[in-house]
Coordinates of C-alpha atoms in Angstrom, one line a residue:
M653 CA -74.5 159.5 117.3
A654 CA -76.9 158.1 119.8
S655 CA -80.6 157.9 119.5
N656 CA -82.4 160.9 120.8
G657 CA -85.8 159.4 120.9
S658 CA -86.8 160.2 117.3
A659 CA -85.8 159.3 113.8
R660 CA -83.4 161.9 112.5
S661 CA -80.9 162.4 109.8
G662 CA -77.1 162.6 110.1
S663 CA -75.4 165.9 109.4
G664 CA -72.9 164.7 106.9
G665 CA -74.9 162.8 104.3
R666 CA -74.7 164.8 101.1
A667 CA -77.7 164.5 99.0
A668 CA -80.8 163.0 100.5
A669 CA -80.4 163.0 104.2
Q670 CA -83.4 164.7 105.7
G671 CA -84.8 165.4 109.1
G672 CA -87.4 162.9 110.4
G673 CA -90.1 165.4 111.0
R674 CA -89.9 167.4 107.8
T675 CA -91.9 166.9 104.7
S676 CA -89.4 165.8 102.0
T677 CA -89.3 167.1 98.4
A678 CA -90.1 163.6 97.3
S679 CA -93.3 163.6 99.5
R680 CA -94.4 167.0 98.3
K681 CA -94.1 166.0 94.6
R682 CA -95.5 162.5 95.0
N683 CA -98.9 163.2 93.8
A684 CA -97.8 165.4 91.0
E685 CA -96.0 162.7 89.0
P686 CA -97.9 162.0 85.8
N687 CA -96.7 158.4 85.5
G688 CA -98.1 157.3 88.8
H689 CA -94.7 156.4 90.1
G690 CA -94.6 159.4 92.4
S691 CA -91.5 160.2 94.3
A692 CA -89.5 157.4 92.6
E693 CA -88.9 159.8 89.8
T694 CA -88.1 162.6 92.2
D695 CA -85.7 160.4 94.1
V696 CA -83.7 159.8 91.0
A697 CA -83.4 163.5 90.5
A698 CA -82.3 163.8 94.2
T699 CA -79.3 161.5 93.3
A700 CA -78.3 163.7 90.4
Q701 CA -75.9 165.8 92.4
S702 CA -72.2 165.6 91.9
P703 CA -70.4 163.0 94.1
T704 CA -68.8 164.2 97.4
S705 CA -65.5 165.9 96.6
L706 CA -62.4 163.9 97.1
R707 CA -60.4 166.9 98.2
G708 CA -59.7 167.0 101.9
R709 CA -60.9 163.5 102.5
P710 CA -59.3 161.6 105.4
E711 CA -58.7 158.5 103.3
S712 CA -55.4 157.8 101.6
R713 CA -54.9 158.1 97.8
E714 CA -54.6 154.3 97.7
Q715 CA -58.0 153.9 99.5
L716 CA -59.8 156.3 97.3
I717 CA -58.5 154.6 94.2
D718 CA -59.3 151.2 95.6
F719 CA -62.9 152.2 96.1
Y720 CA -63.1 152.8 92.3
R721 CA -61.4 149.4 91.7
Q722 CA -63.9 147.7 93.9
M723 CA -66.9 149.3 92.1
V724 CA -65.5 148.3 88.7
L725 CA -64.9 144.8 89.9
I726 CA -68.5 144.4 91.0
R727 CA -69.7 145.9 87.7
R728 CA -67.6 143.7 85.5
F729 CA -68.3 140.6 87.7
E730 CA -72.1 141.2 87.4
E731 CA -72.0 141.9 83.7
K732 CA -70.1 138.6 83.3
T733 CA -72.6 136.9 85.6
G734 CA -75.5 138.0 83.4
E735 CA -73.7 136.6 80.4
M736 CA -73.0 133.3 82.1
Y737 CA -76.6 133.0 83.1
T738 CA -77.7 133.4 79.5
R739 CA -75.2 130.7 78.5
A740 CA -76.8 128.3 81.1
K741 CA -73.6 128.2 83.2
I742 CA -75.6 129.5 86.1
G743 CA -79.0 128.0 87.2
G744 CA -81.8 129.1 89.4
Y745 CA -82.5 132.7 90.3
C746 CA -80.0 135.4 89.9
H747 CA -80.2 139.1 91.0
L748 CA -77.5 141.6 90.1
N749 CA -76.1 144.6 91.8
L750 CA -75.6 146.6 88.5
G751 CA -76.0 150.3 89.3
E752 CA -75.8 149.8 93.1
E753 CA -72.0 149.6 93.3
A754 CA -71.6 152.9 95.1
T755 CA -73.9 151.8 97.9
V756 CA -72.2 148.4 98.2
V757 CA -68.7 149.7 98.4
G758 CA -69.6 152.7 100.5
V759 CA -71.2 150.4 103.1
M760 CA -68.6 147.6 103.1
S761 CA -65.6 150.0 103.2
A762 CA -66.9 151.4 106.5
L763 CA -66.9 148.0 108.2
E764 CA -64.0 146.2 110.0
P765 CA -63.2 142.5 109.6
R766 CA -64.8 141.7 113.0
D767 CA -68.2 143.0 111.9
Y768 CA -71.0 140.8 110.5
V769 CA -73.0 141.1 107.3
F770 CA -76.4 139.6 106.5
T771 CA -78.0 140.3 103.1
N772 CA -80.9 139.4 100.9
Y773 CA -80.5 137.5 97.6
R774 CA -79.0 140.5 95.7
E775 CA -75.6 139.9 97.3
H776 CA -72.8 139.2 94.8
G777 CA -71.3 142.7 95.3
Y778 CA -71.4 142.6 99.0
I779 CA -69.4 139.4 99.3
L780 CA -66.9 140.8 96.8
G781 CA -66.8 144.0 98.9
R782 CA -66.1 141.8 101.9
G783 CA -62.9 140.7 100.2
V784 CA -63.9 137.1 99.3
D785 CA -62.0 135.6 96.3
P786 CA -64.0 136.2 93.1
N787 CA -63.0 132.8 92.0
R788 CA -64.9 131.2 94.9
V789 CA -67.9 133.4 94.3
M790 CA -68.2 132.6 90.6
A791 CA -67.7 128.9 91.3
E792 CA -70.6 129.1 93.7
L793 CA -72.8 130.7 91.0
F794 CA -71.7 127.8 88.7
G795 CA -72.7 125.3 91.5
K796 CA -69.2 124.0 91.8
E797 CA -67.6 122.3 94.8
T798 CA -65.0 125.1 95.1
G799 CA -67.7 127.7 95.7
V800 CA -68.2 129.6 98.9
S801 CA -71.1 127.3 99.8
R802 CA -69.6 124.2 98.2
G803 CA -71.9 124.7 95.3
R804 CA -75.0 124.0 97.4
G805 CA -76.2 127.6 97.8
G806 CA -75.9 129.2 94.4
S807 CA -76.6 132.9 93.7
M808 CA -79.0 133.5 96.6
H809 CA -77.1 131.7 99.3
L810 CA -73.5 132.9 99.4
F811 CA -71.8 132.4 102.7
D812 CA -68.4 132.8 104.2
A813 CA -68.1 132.4 108.0
E814 CA -64.4 133.4 108.0
A815 CA -65.3 136.7 106.4
R816 CA -68.3 137.0 108.7
F817 CA -70.5 137.2 105.6
M818 CA -73.6 135.4 106.8
G819 CA -75.5 135.3 103.5
G820 CA -77.6 135.3 101.4
Y821 CA -81.4 134.8 102.2
A822 CA -84.0 134.1 99.6
I823 CA -87.1 134.7 101.7
V824 CA -87.8 138.4 101.8
G825 CA -86.8 139.7 105.3
G826 CA -85.6 136.3 106.5
Q827 CA -82.3 137.8 107.4
L828 CA -83.7 140.4 109.8
P829 CA -84.4 138.3 112.8
L830 CA -81.1 136.4 112.4
A831 CA -79.1 139.7 112.1
T832 CA -81.0 141.0 115.2
G833 CA -80.2 137.8 117.0
A834 CA -76.5 138.1 116.2
A835 CA -76.5 141.7 117.5
L836 CA -78.2 140.4 120.7
T837 CA -75.4 137.9 121.2
I838 CA -72.8 140.7 120.7
A839 CA -74.5 142.8 123.3
H840 CA -74.7 139.8 125.7
K841 CA -71.0 139.1 125.3
G842 CA -70.1 142.8 125.8
L843 CA -68.3 142.9 122.4
D844 CA -68.0 145.9 120.1
E845 CA -68.8 144.3 116.7
V846 CA -71.7 145.7 114.7
V847 CA -74.1 143.9 112.4
V848 CA -75.2 145.2 109.0
C849 CA -78.5 143.8 107.8
Q850 CA -79.0 144.7 104.1
M851 CA -82.5 144.5 102.5
G852 CA -84.6 145.9 99.6
D853 CA -87.2 148.6 100.0
A854 CA -90.2 146.3 100.1
T855 CA -88.8 144.4 103.1
T856 CA -89.8 147.3 105.3
N857 CA -93.5 146.3 104.8
I858 CA -93.3 142.9 106.4
G859 CA -93.8 141.8 109.9
A860 CA -90.2 140.7 110.6
W861 CA -89.1 144.3 109.9
H862 CA -91.3 145.7 112.7
E863 CA -90.5 142.9 115.1
S864 CA -86.7 143.3 114.6
L865 CA -86.7 147.0 114.9
N866 CA -88.7 146.9 118.0
I867 CA -86.4 144.4 119.7
A868 CA -83.2 146.2 118.5
Q869 CA -84.2 149.5 119.9
L870 CA -85.8 148.1 123.1
W871 CA -82.6 146.2 123.9
N872 CA -80.0 148.5 122.5
L873 CA -78.6 146.2 119.9
P874 CA -75.7 147.2 117.5
V875 CA -77.4 146.5 114.2
I876 CA -77.6 148.7 111.1
F877 CA -80.8 148.0 109.1
L878 CA -79.6 149.0 105.6
I879 CA -82.4 149.6 103.1
V880 CA -81.2 149.7 99.5
N881 CA -84.0 151.6 98.0
N882 CA -83.7 151.1 94.3
Q883 CA -87.3 152.4 94.1
F884 CA -89.0 149.2 93.0
G885 CA -89.9 146.1 94.9
M886 CA -89.8 143.7 92.0
G887 CA -92.3 145.4 89.7
T888 CA -94.0 147.6 92.2
S889 CA -92.9 151.2 92.9
V890 CA -92.2 152.2 96.5
E891 CA -95.1 154.6 96.4
K892 CA -97.5 151.8 95.5
G893 CA -96.2 149.4 98.0
S894 CA -95.6 151.5 101.1
A895 CA -97.9 154.0 102.9
E896 CA -94.7 155.8 103.9
P897 CA -92.4 156.0 100.9
D898 CA -89.7 157.9 102.8
L899 CA -88.6 154.6 104.2
Y900 CA -86.1 155.9 106.7
K901 CA -89.0 157.6 108.5
K902 CA -90.4 154.3 109.5
A903 CA -87.7 154.2 112.2
C904 CA -89.5 157.0 114.0
A905 CA -92.1 154.5 115.2
Y906 CA -89.4 152.9 117.3
R907 CA -87.6 156.1 118.3
M908 CA -84.6 154.8 116.4
R909 CA -81.9 156.9 114.7
A910 CA -82.2 157.0 111.0
E911 CA -80.6 158.5 107.9
R912 CA -81.3 158.7 104.2
V913 CA -78.4 159.1 101.8
D914 CA -77.7 159.3 98.1
G915 CA -76.9 155.8 97.1
N916 CA -75.0 156.9 94.0
D917 CA -72.5 158.8 96.1
L918 CA -70.0 156.3 97.5
L919 CA -68.4 158.7 100.0
A920 CA -71.7 159.9 101.3
V921 CA -72.8 156.3 101.9
R922 CA -69.5 155.6 103.5
D923 CA -69.8 158.6 105.8
A924 CA -73.3 157.7 106.8
T925 CA -72.3 154.1 107.5
L926 CA -69.4 155.2 109.6
R927 CA -71.8 157.3 111.7
A928 CA -74.0 154.3 112.1
V929 CA -71.1 152.0 113.0
E930 CA -69.9 154.4 115.6
A931 CA -73.4 154.6 117.1
G932 CA -73.6 150.8 117.2
R933 CA -70.1 150.2 118.5
K934 CA -70.0 152.9 121.2
D935 CA -73.6 153.3 122.2
K936 CA -75.2 150.0 121.1
A937 CA -77.6 152.1 119.2
P938 CA -79.3 150.6 116.1
T939 CA -79.8 152.6 113.0
V940 CA -82.0 152.6 109.9
L941 CA -79.9 153.7 106.9
E942 CA -81.7 154.2 103.6
A943 CA -79.6 154.5 100.5
V944 CA -81.6 155.7 97.5
S945 CA -80.3 153.8 94.6
F946 CA -81.1 152.5 91.1
R947 CA -80.7 149.2 89.5
H948 CA -79.7 149.2 85.8
R949 CA -81.7 146.1 84.9
G950 CA -84.8 144.3 86.0
H951 CA -85.4 142.7 89.3
S952 CA -83.6 139.5 88.2
V953 CA -81.7 138.5 85.1
V954 CA -85.0 137.1 83.5
D955 CA -87.0 140.2 84.2
P956 CA -87.7 142.1 81.0
D957 CA -88.2 145.3 83.0
R958 CA -91.3 146.5 81.2
Y959 CA -93.0 148.2 84.2
R960 CA -90.5 151.1 84.6
P961 CA -91.1 154.1 82.4
R962 CA -88.4 154.6 79.8
E963 CA -87.7 158.1 81.0
F964 CA -87.2 156.9 84.5
V965 CA -84.7 154.2 83.4
E966 CA -82.8 156.6 81.2
K967 CA -82.5 159.2 83.9
G968 CA -81.4 156.6 86.4
R969 CA -78.7 155.2 84.1
S970 CA -77.5 158.7 83.4
H971 CA -76.4 159.0 87.1
D972 CA -74.1 156.0 86.9
P973 CA -71.9 156.2 90.0
I974 CA -68.8 154.6 88.4
P975 CA -68.0 157.1 85.7
A976 CA -69.0 159.9 88.1
Y977 CA -66.5 158.7 90.7
G978 CA -63.9 158.1 88.0
R979 CA -64.3 161.8 87.0
S980 CA -63.8 162.8 90.7
L981 CA -60.5 160.9 90.7
L982 CA -59.4 162.7 87.6
D983 CA -60.5 166.1 88.9
A984 CA -58.6 165.5 92.2
G985 CA -55.5 164.5 90.2
L986 CA -55.3 161.1 91.8
L987 CA -55.4 159.2 88.5
D988 CA -55.2 160.0 84.8
E989 CA -57.2 158.4 82.0
N990 CA -54.5 155.7 81.6
G991 CA -54.8 154.9 85.3
L992 CA -58.5 154.3 85.0
K993 CA -57.9 152.1 82.0
Q994 CA -55.3 150.0 83.8
I995 CA -57.8 149.3 86.6
D996 CA -60.4 148.3 84.1
D997 CA -57.9 146.0 82.3
Q998 CA -56.8 144.5 85.6
V999 CA -60.4 143.8 86.7
N1000 CA -61.3 142.2 83.4
R1001 CA -58.5 139.8 83.8
I1002 CA -59.7 138.9 87.4
V1003 CA -63.2 138.3 86.2
E1004 CA -62.1 136.2 83.2
A1005 CA -59.9 134.2 85.5
S1006 CA -62.9 133.6 87.9
V1007 CA -64.9 132.1 85.0
A1008 CA -62.0 129.8 84.0
F1009 CA -61.7 128.7 87.6
A1010 CA -65.4 128.0 87.9
D1011 CA -65.4 126.2 84.6
E1012 CA -62.5 123.9 85.6
S1013 CA -63.8 123.3 89.1
P1014 CA -65.4 119.9 90.0
E1015 CA -69.1 119.3 90.4
P1016 CA -70.3 118.1 93.8
E1017 CA -70.3 114.4 94.0
P1018 CA -73.8 112.7 93.8
K1019 CA -72.9 110.7 96.9
D1020 CA -72.6 113.9 98.8
L1021 CA -76.1 115.0 97.9
Y1022 CA -77.3 115.2 101.5
V1023 CA -74.0 116.5 102.9
F1024 CA -74.5 120.0 104.4
D1025 CA -78.2 119.8 104.0
F1026 CA -78.7 119.7 107.7
A1027 CA -76.7 121.5 110.4
S1028 CA -76.6 118.4 112.5
E1029 CA -73.2 119.2 114.0
V1030 CA -73.9 122.8 114.9
P1031 CA -74.1 123.1 118.7
N1032 CA -77.1 124.8 120.0
I1033 CA -75.2 126.9 122.5
D1034 CA -76.5 130.0 124.2
R1035 CA -74.7 133.2 123.2
S1036 CA -72.9 131.6 120.3
L1037 CA -72.2 133.6 117.1
P1038 CA -72.2 132.2 113.6
G1039 CA -68.8 130.8 112.8
D1040 CA -67.8 130.4 116.4
H1041 CA -67.8 126.6 116.0
T1042 CA -67.1 124.3 113.1
G1043 CA -68.9 121.4 114.7
L1044 CA -69.1 119.3 117.9
A1045 CA -65.5 118.3 117.8
D1046 CA -64.1 121.7 118.7
I1047 CA -66.2 121.9 121.9
G1048 CA -65.6 118.3 123.1
G1049 CA -68.2 116.5 121.1
A1050 CA -71.6 115.5 122.4
A1051 CA -70.3 115.4 125.9
A1052 CA -70.2 119.2 125.9
L1053 CA -73.9 119.2 125.2
G1054 CA -74.7 117.0 128.2
G1055 CA -74.8 113.8 126.1
R1056 CA -77.4 115.1 123.7

């Protein structure tokens, strides 16, 4: 679906996709909310619809079941991560994807291995969805040498070039210019990869957001700006932080295609992402994709979450995407209760094994304190993509850079 010169919704998104020029239900009710949190409450109600039916889907039975397995893996992994943090196994900051599993799996399942992913610091689920070994991810959280970033990155800086998972950025919006640059390189090379750039809702208020969207649309770059709108930027509601709380509409300023989708509906997210991928791959058209979601806990593991009204939290948790999707599998006759339990048992074993692996892995050596701190061997080559080179050796050393 190519850009037609204005922000617009896709036709297949189930719950919250809306036309760019219309006044949304959330907007109309914004000022009527007694708790001052405006359409955040309304948006939770918008995600209350039943998941997209599994009947007649193009995916195989195995794929549909695997989507459930992936969501459960992310849920159990994140629950265990929270536990390990309280036991001081994990240091620094830590942000969980609890409650956002349908968005994570819906997006990641629509990508191909050749596509690139940039994220913010709430990223554990995305790298698991990319197929990276949970052992290596947990080891990174533990700061161990066997981690995906050799223990130097921790929770907010997961990275795997082979999986084209480019992190993991702690500075809000820091990933946007880099993701846009990767899309620029793809366009220059005439390739058909796409780039997904994930972010939180508050990121759409910073300068890098506007600069990146402007360049992406102006130069026809294949990048999907994925807003995971869990309705609070740290402790501030979207309505109190953004003059336009219907965030996908911000694409209209750049005449970019845009879509809002129910982030609790895995298949709706997947379908919307597939449309965005097609637009990027075939037409080099960027997309803003807003997934209205909900996080089950505070902003980070140390956030007591006292700023969200109790009713809001209870309503959000009642729309948990995992049991809802599980019921869909049962209704479609793809699994029975025992099948769901077997998946849960299998995932629990995987997560427990990841903790054991991380516990038993070596710490980085003190003598290597400065190793990997500086990218001194990364060649500064025009039109080079992340992961293209492992160092100077594979391009002929310093001679390839003209003796520099």
